[in-house]
Coordinates of C-alpha atoms in Angstrom, one line a residue:
M291 CA 199.9 175.4 -52.8
K292 CA 202.4 178.0 -51.7
K293 CA 203.7 175.7 -49.0
W294 CA 204.2 172.9 -51.6
E295 CA 206.1 175.4 -53.9
K296 CA 208.4 176.4 -51.1
Q297 CA 209.1 172.8 -50.2
T298 CA 209.8 172.0 -53.8
M299 CA 212.1 175.0 -54.2
K300 CA 213.9 173.9 -51.0
I301 CA 214.4 170.4 -52.3
A302 CA 215.7 171.7 -55.6
A303 CA 218.1 174.0 -53.9
L304 CA 219.4 171.1 -51.8
G305 CA 219.8 169.1 -54.9
A306 CA 221.7 171.8 -56.7
M307 CA 224.0 172.2 -53.7
A308 CA 224.5 168.4 -53.6
L309 CA 225.5 168.5 -57.3
T310 CA 227.9 171.4 -56.7
L311 CA 229.5 169.5 -53.8
A312 CA 229.7 166.4 -55.9
G313 CA 231.4 168.4 -58.6
C314 CA 233.9 169.8 -56.1
A315 CA 234.6 166.3 -54.8
T316 CA 235.2 165.0 -58.3
A317 CA 237.6 167.9 -59.1
K318 CA 239.4 167.3 -55.8
S319 CA 239.8 163.7 -56.6
S320 CA 241.1 164.5 -60.1
S321 CA 243.7 167.0 -58.8
S322 CA 244.9 164.6 -56.1
Q323 CA 245.4 161.7 -58.5
G324 CA 248.2 159.3 -57.5
N325 CA 249.8 159.0 -54.0
N326 CA 250.8 162.0 -51.8
P327 CA 253.5 162.1 -49.1
G328 CA 252.8 162.3 -45.4
K329 CA 255.3 163.4 -42.8
T330 CA 257.9 161.5 -44.9
I331 CA 258.4 160.8 -48.6
K332 CA 257.9 157.1 -49.0
I333 CA 260.0 155.6 -51.8
G334 CA 259.4 151.9 -52.5
V335 CA 262.1 149.4 -53.6
N336 CA 260.8 146.5 -55.8
M337 CA 264.0 144.5 -56.1
E338 CA 265.4 141.1 -56.8
L339 CA 266.9 140.3 -53.4
S340 CA 266.7 136.6 -53.7
G341 CA 266.6 134.2 -56.7
S342 CA 268.8 134.2 -59.8
A343 CA 269.3 138.0 -60.0
A344 CA 269.9 138.5 -56.3
G345 CA 273.5 139.5 -56.9
Y346 CA 272.4 142.5 -58.9
G347 CA 269.5 143.3 -56.6
E348 CA 271.7 143.4 -53.5
Q349 CA 274.2 145.8 -55.2
Q350 CA 271.3 148.1 -56.1
K351 CA 269.8 148.0 -52.6
Q352 CA 273.2 149.1 -51.3
G353 CA 273.3 152.1 -53.7
I354 CA 269.7 153.0 -52.8
Q355 CA 270.4 152.9 -49.1
L356 CA 273.6 154.9 -49.4
A357 CA 271.7 157.7 -51.4
V358 CA 268.8 157.8 -48.9
K359 CA 271.2 158.0 -45.9
K360 CA 273.1 161.0 -47.5
I361 CA 269.8 162.8 -48.4
N362 CA 268.3 162.4 -45.0
K363 CA 271.5 163.4 -43.3
S364 CA 271.3 166.7 -45.1
G365 CA 267.7 167.2 -43.9
G366 CA 265.8 165.5 -46.7
I367 CA 264.2 166.5 -50.0
K368 CA 263.1 170.1 -50.4
V369 CA 259.3 170.2 -51.2
G370 CA 258.2 173.8 -51.6
G371 CA 259.4 175.7 -48.5
T372 CA 260.0 172.6 -46.3
K373 CA 262.2 169.5 -46.2
K374 CA 260.9 166.0 -45.9
K375 CA 263.0 162.9 -45.2
I376 CA 262.8 159.7 -47.2
Q377 CA 261.3 156.6 -45.8
L378 CA 262.3 153.5 -47.7
V379 CA 259.9 150.5 -48.1
I380 CA 261.9 147.6 -49.4
R381 CA 260.2 144.5 -50.9
D382 CA 261.8 141.4 -52.4
N383 CA 260.3 140.3 -55.7
K384 CA 262.4 137.1 -55.5
T385 CA 263.4 137.4 -59.2
S386 CA 259.8 136.4 -60.1
N387 CA 257.6 138.3 -62.5
T388 CA 254.5 137.3 -60.6
T389 CA 255.9 138.4 -57.3
A390 CA 257.2 141.6 -58.9
A391 CA 253.7 142.5 -60.0
S392 CA 252.2 141.8 -56.5
M393 CA 255.0 143.7 -54.8
A394 CA 254.2 146.7 -57.0
A395 CA 250.6 146.5 -56.0
Q396 CA 251.5 146.3 -52.3
L397 CA 253.9 149.2 -52.5
V398 CA 251.5 151.6 -54.3
N399 CA 248.2 150.5 -52.7
N400 CA 249.1 149.5 -49.1
D401 CA 252.4 151.3 -48.5
K402 CA 251.3 154.4 -50.4
V403 CA 254.7 155.1 -51.8
V404 CA 255.1 158.0 -54.2
A405 CA 257.8 156.5 -56.3
V406 CA 259.6 153.1 -56.7
V407 CA 263.2 152.2 -57.6
G408 CA 263.3 148.9 -59.5
P409 CA 262.9 146.2 -60.5
A410 CA 266.4 145.4 -61.7
T411 CA 265.4 143.1 -64.6
T412 CA 263.4 144.0 -67.7
S413 CA 261.0 141.1 -67.3
A414 CA 260.2 141.8 -63.6
G415 CA 259.9 145.5 -64.4
T416 CA 257.5 144.8 -67.2
A417 CA 255.3 142.7 -65.0
A418 CA 255.0 145.5 -62.5
I419 CA 254.0 148.2 -65.1
P420 CA 250.2 147.7 -65.0
N421 CA 250.0 148.2 -61.2
M422 CA 252.3 151.2 -61.3
T423 CA 250.3 152.8 -64.1
K424 CA 246.9 152.1 -62.5
A425 CA 248.1 153.8 -59.3
A426 CA 249.8 156.7 -61.2
V427 CA 253.1 156.1 -59.4
P428 CA 256.4 156.3 -61.3
S429 CA 259.2 153.8 -61.2
V430 CA 262.9 154.2 -62.1
S431 CA 264.7 151.0 -63.0
P432 CA 268.5 151.2 -62.6
S433 CA 269.1 148.3 -65.1
A434 CA 266.2 147.3 -67.3
T435 CA 267.9 147.6 -70.7
D436 CA 265.4 146.2 -73.2
P437 CA 264.6 148.9 -75.7
D438 CA 260.8 148.4 -75.4
Y439 CA 260.7 148.5 -71.6
T440 CA 259.4 152.2 -71.4
L441 CA 257.0 151.8 -74.4
Q442 CA 253.5 150.5 -74.7
K443 CA 252.7 148.0 -77.5
S444 CA 251.4 150.9 -79.6
G445 CA 254.8 152.5 -79.4
K446 CA 253.6 155.3 -77.1
V447 CA 255.6 156.0 -74.0
Q448 CA 254.7 154.4 -70.6
K449 CA 253.9 157.6 -68.6
Y450 CA 255.1 156.2 -65.3
I451 CA 258.1 154.1 -66.4
F452 CA 261.7 155.4 -66.5
R453 CA 265.2 154.0 -66.4
A454 CA 268.7 155.2 -65.3
C455 CA 270.5 152.9 -67.7
Y456 CA 270.8 153.1 -71.5
Q457 CA 269.1 150.6 -73.8
N458 CA 270.5 147.4 -75.3
N459 CA 270.4 148.8 -78.8
F460 CA 272.6 151.7 -77.9
Q461 CA 275.0 149.4 -75.9
G462 CA 275.2 146.8 -78.7
A463 CA 275.8 149.5 -81.4
T464 CA 278.5 151.1 -79.3
A465 CA 280.3 147.8 -79.0
A466 CA 280.2 147.2 -82.7
T467 CA 281.6 150.7 -83.4
F468 CA 284.4 150.1 -80.8
V469 CA 285.2 146.7 -82.3
T470 CA 285.6 148.2 -85.7
K471 CA 287.3 151.5 -85.0
N472 CA 289.4 150.8 -81.9
L473 CA 290.1 147.0 -82.2
K474 CA 290.2 147.1 -86.1
A475 CA 288.4 143.8 -86.1
K476 CA 287.3 142.8 -89.5
R477 CA 286.1 139.3 -88.6
V478 CA 284.3 138.5 -85.4
A479 CA 282.6 135.5 -83.8
I480 CA 279.4 136.1 -81.7
L481 CA 278.4 134.0 -78.6
T482 CA 274.9 135.0 -77.4
D483 CA 273.0 134.2 -74.3
N484 CA 269.7 133.4 -75.9
S485 CA 267.9 132.6 -72.7
S486 CA 266.8 136.2 -72.2
D487 CA 266.0 139.3 -74.2
Y488 CA 269.1 140.9 -72.8
G489 CA 271.6 138.8 -74.8
T490 CA 269.5 138.5 -78.0
G491 CA 268.8 142.2 -78.0
L492 CA 272.4 143.2 -77.7
T493 CA 273.4 140.8 -80.5
K494 CA 270.7 142.1 -82.8
A495 CA 272.0 145.7 -82.2
F496 CA 275.6 144.6 -82.7
K497 CA 274.9 142.9 -86.0
K498 CA 273.0 145.8 -87.3
Q499 CA 275.8 148.2 -86.6
Y500 CA 278.9 146.0 -87.3
R501 CA 280.4 146.5 -90.8
G502 CA 282.8 143.6 -90.8
T503 CA 282.2 139.9 -91.3
V504 CA 280.5 137.7 -88.7
V505 CA 282.3 134.4 -89.2
S506 CA 280.4 132.4 -86.6
S507 CA 277.3 133.1 -84.5
Q508 CA 276.6 130.6 -81.6
T509 CA 274.3 130.6 -78.7
F510 CA 274.3 129.4 -75.1
Q511 CA 271.9 129.3 -72.1
E512 CA 271.9 130.8 -68.7
G513 CA 273.5 128.2 -66.3
D514 CA 275.7 126.6 -69.0
K515 CA 279.2 125.6 -67.7
D516 CA 281.0 123.9 -70.6
F517 CA 281.8 126.0 -73.7
N518 CA 284.8 124.0 -74.9
A519 CA 283.0 122.5 -78.0
I520 CA 282.0 126.0 -79.2
L521 CA 285.5 127.5 -78.5
T522 CA 287.3 124.6 -80.1
A523 CA 285.4 125.2 -83.3
L524 CA 286.3 128.9 -83.1
K525 CA 289.9 128.2 -82.6
H526 CA 290.2 127.0 -86.2
K527 CA 288.6 130.0 -87.7
K528 CA 290.4 133.3 -88.4
I529 CA 288.8 135.8 -85.9
D530 CA 289.9 139.2 -84.8
A531 CA 287.5 139.4 -81.8
I532 CA 284.7 137.7 -80.0
Y533 CA 281.5 139.5 -79.1
A534 CA 279.8 137.8 -76.1
P535 CA 277.0 139.7 -74.5
G536 CA 275.7 138.2 -71.3
Y537 CA 276.2 138.1 -67.5
Y538 CA 279.5 137.5 -65.7
S539 CA 278.5 134.1 -64.4
E540 CA 278.7 132.6 -68.0
I541 CA 281.0 135.1 -69.6
G542 CA 283.6 134.5 -66.9
L543 CA 283.7 130.8 -67.8
I544 CA 283.8 131.7 -71.6
V545 CA 286.8 133.9 -71.0
K546 CA 288.5 131.2 -68.9
Q547 CA 287.9 128.4 -71.3
A548 CA 288.8 130.5 -74.3
R549 CA 292.2 131.4 -72.9
Q550 CA 292.8 127.9 -71.8
A551 CA 292.1 126.8 -75.4
G552 CA 294.7 129.2 -76.7
I553 CA 292.3 131.8 -78.0
K554 CA 294.0 135.2 -77.4
A555 CA 291.6 137.4 -79.4
P556 CA 289.9 140.3 -77.6
I557 CA 286.6 139.3 -75.9
V558 CA 284.1 142.1 -75.9
G559 CA 280.8 142.1 -73.9
S560 CA 278.2 144.2 -72.1
D561 CA 277.4 145.7 -68.7
G562 CA 276.4 142.3 -67.3
M563 CA 280.2 141.7 -67.1
A564 CA 280.8 144.8 -65.0
D565 CA 281.4 143.0 -61.8
A566 CA 284.6 141.9 -59.9
K567 CA 283.2 138.3 -60.0
L568 CA 284.0 138.1 -63.7
A569 CA 287.8 138.1 -63.0
Q570 CA 287.3 135.7 -60.0
I571 CA 285.5 133.2 -62.3
A572 CA 287.8 133.6 -65.3
G573 CA 291.0 133.8 -63.3
K574 CA 292.9 137.1 -63.2
S575 CA 295.6 136.2 -65.8
N576 CA 292.8 135.0 -68.2
A577 CA 290.9 138.3 -67.8
T578 CA 293.2 140.1 -70.1
N579 CA 292.3 141.8 -73.4
V580 CA 288.7 141.8 -72.2
Y581 CA 286.3 144.7 -72.8
Y582 CA 282.7 145.6 -71.9
T583 CA 280.3 148.5 -72.2
T584 CA 279.3 150.1 -69.0
P585 CA 277.4 153.2 -67.8
F586 CA 279.8 153.7 -64.9
S587 CA 283.6 153.4 -64.8
T588 CA 285.5 152.9 -61.6
K589 CA 288.0 155.4 -63.0
A590 CA 285.3 158.1 -63.4
S591 CA 286.2 159.7 -60.0
A592 CA 289.3 161.3 -61.7
T593 CA 287.0 163.7 -63.6
N594 CA 283.6 163.4 -61.9
K595 CA 283.3 164.9 -58.4
V596 CA 279.9 163.3 -57.8
A597 CA 281.4 159.9 -58.6
S598 CA 284.4 160.5 -56.5
K599 CA 282.3 161.3 -53.4
F600 CA 280.0 158.3 -54.1
M601 CA 283.0 155.9 -54.4
S602 CA 284.5 157.1 -51.2
A603 CA 281.2 156.8 -49.3
Y604 CA 280.6 153.3 -50.7
K605 CA 284.1 152.2 -49.8
A606 CA 283.7 153.5 -46.2
K607 CA 280.3 151.8 -45.8
Y608 CA 280.8 148.5 -47.6
G609 CA 284.5 148.1 -47.7
S610 CA 284.8 147.4 -51.4
T611 CA 284.9 149.3 -54.7
A612 CA 281.4 150.4 -55.9
P613 CA 280.0 148.3 -58.6
T614 CA 278.1 149.6 -61.6
F615 CA 274.7 148.5 -60.4
S616 CA 275.1 150.3 -57.1
A617 CA 276.0 153.5 -58.9
L618 CA 272.9 153.3 -61.2
A619 CA 270.6 152.7 -58.2
Y620 CA 272.2 155.6 -56.3
D621 CA 271.5 157.8 -59.3
S622 CA 267.9 156.5 -59.5
V623 CA 267.1 157.9 -56.0
Y624 CA 268.7 161.2 -56.9
M625 CA 266.7 161.4 -60.1
I626 CA 263.5 161.1 -58.0
K627 CA 264.8 163.8 -55.7
A628 CA 265.6 166.1 -58.6
A629 CA 262.1 165.5 -60.0
I630 CA 260.4 166.4 -56.7
E631 CA 262.4 169.6 -56.2
K632 CA 261.8 170.6 -59.8
E633 CA 258.0 170.3 -59.4
G634 CA 257.9 171.5 -55.8
S635 CA 255.7 168.5 -55.1
A636 CA 256.0 164.9 -53.9
N637 CA 252.7 163.9 -55.4
S638 CA 253.4 160.8 -57.5
V639 CA 251.9 162.2 -60.7
K640 CA 254.1 165.4 -60.3
I641 CA 257.2 163.2 -59.7
A642 CA 256.5 161.5 -63.1
D643 CA 256.2 164.9 -64.7
G644 CA 259.5 166.0 -63.2
L645 CA 261.3 162.8 -64.3
A646 CA 260.1 163.3 -67.8
K647 CA 261.5 166.9 -67.8
L648 CA 264.9 165.9 -66.3
K649 CA 267.8 167.7 -68.1
N650 CA 271.5 167.8 -67.4
F651 CA 271.2 165.8 -64.2
K652 CA 274.6 165.5 -62.7
G653 CA 274.9 161.9 -61.4
V654 CA 277.5 159.3 -60.5
T655 CA 277.1 157.7 -63.9
G656 CA 277.4 161.0 -65.8
T657 CA 275.3 163.8 -67.0
T658 CA 271.8 162.6 -67.9
T659 CA 268.9 164.0 -69.9
I660 CA 265.7 162.0 -70.1
D661 CA 264.4 161.8 -73.7
K662 CA 260.8 161.5 -75.0
Q663 CA 260.8 157.8 -74.5
H664 CA 262.0 158.1 -70.9
N665 CA 265.5 156.8 -71.7
P666 CA 268.6 158.6 -70.4
E667 CA 270.9 160.3 -72.9
K668 CA 274.4 159.9 -71.4
T669 CA 278.0 159.0 -72.2
I670 CA 278.8 155.3 -72.4
S671 CA 282.1 153.9 -71.3
I672 CA 284.1 150.8 -72.3
E673 CA 286.4 149.3 -69.7
Q674 CA 289.4 147.2 -70.6
L675 CA 290.6 144.5 -68.2
T676 CA 294.2 143.4 -67.9
N677 CA 295.0 140.7 -65.4
G678 CA 291.5 141.1 -64.0
V679 CA 291.9 144.8 -63.3
V680 CA 290.5 147.8 -65.2
S681 CA 293.6 149.1 -67.0
K682 CA 292.0 151.6 -69.4
V683 CA 288.6 153.4 -70.1
Y684 CA 287.3 154.5 -73.4
N685 CA 284.5 157.1 -73.3
V686 CA 282.1 156.9 -76.2
K687 CA 279.2 159.3 -76.9

């Protein structure tokens, strides 16, 4: 009997020990949620490097690589008492929502990155969210502008989703204020790219803020080439300005055909126009009295030392003036760096915590504070083109 009691007590003790160890293992698993760095800090890039948005993706990749090169040259990112260099893992999502989702899964599960820059577009970024959230790895999109991008359907914030650019509603409202106060336009025509949430979202925000009269509201599709019918109709209406939110590929043609039709009214648009290709498509002489909202102005270097150094480095590396999307991507990498150094950890969950707390971050595109919905609060600029060249910048807060 005593032998049996001793054996029973031994088994019970072993069982208790097993439960204790199991509890420790659970606690350890909980505290190490997300991905951790190894000898290097792996940052993934989920980007549109081919397909219809490849032009934007390539610009962003250049900004990302420039930032990483500079950080690594200085020894890396400070994590606690040591410095770790960044290792980039670049994946092409081919401007496909399905591919963007699978690239997100590959980056967080196979490559074990601790943060991701991208995707560039709202739709691809949204497709990647479930895999980013499941792995507890944050992503910073340089250019996903849809207002709901960082929010769940319930309205709660997506814990691991951030952006370096401002939302469409802010951009559209700013354009409306500028058209009213600066251009004194009491009657406007609106031409909207309704093939994406980008164009329709901007138009909605513009209409909500604009206090004048919208005399005409027309739509077009991505890939359209001939806008003469719409513009001919507008020519016979009394308009003080045209608001045309969209991308340079179509807006460049609208500018060209409007000027050829004899329409001299100001044409105001969005950051999708912030590319030298706009003037190439429109023709330099036609790209006059043209304005667009942008988070980064090429004239910013006059007052922003961070921007000045970035522009010089970009020119030396790529032989051209830095575009807006390269600047936003550059800032995205440095936002991740700031979050790591703030938290003293490169664990992916900690990085998300650090990004959510980011305040007064001094970047190329201005001073940024992340709000409760993971959007940046920063100054917005409006650039004016004259003969295809930026002739004036308006800073709007």
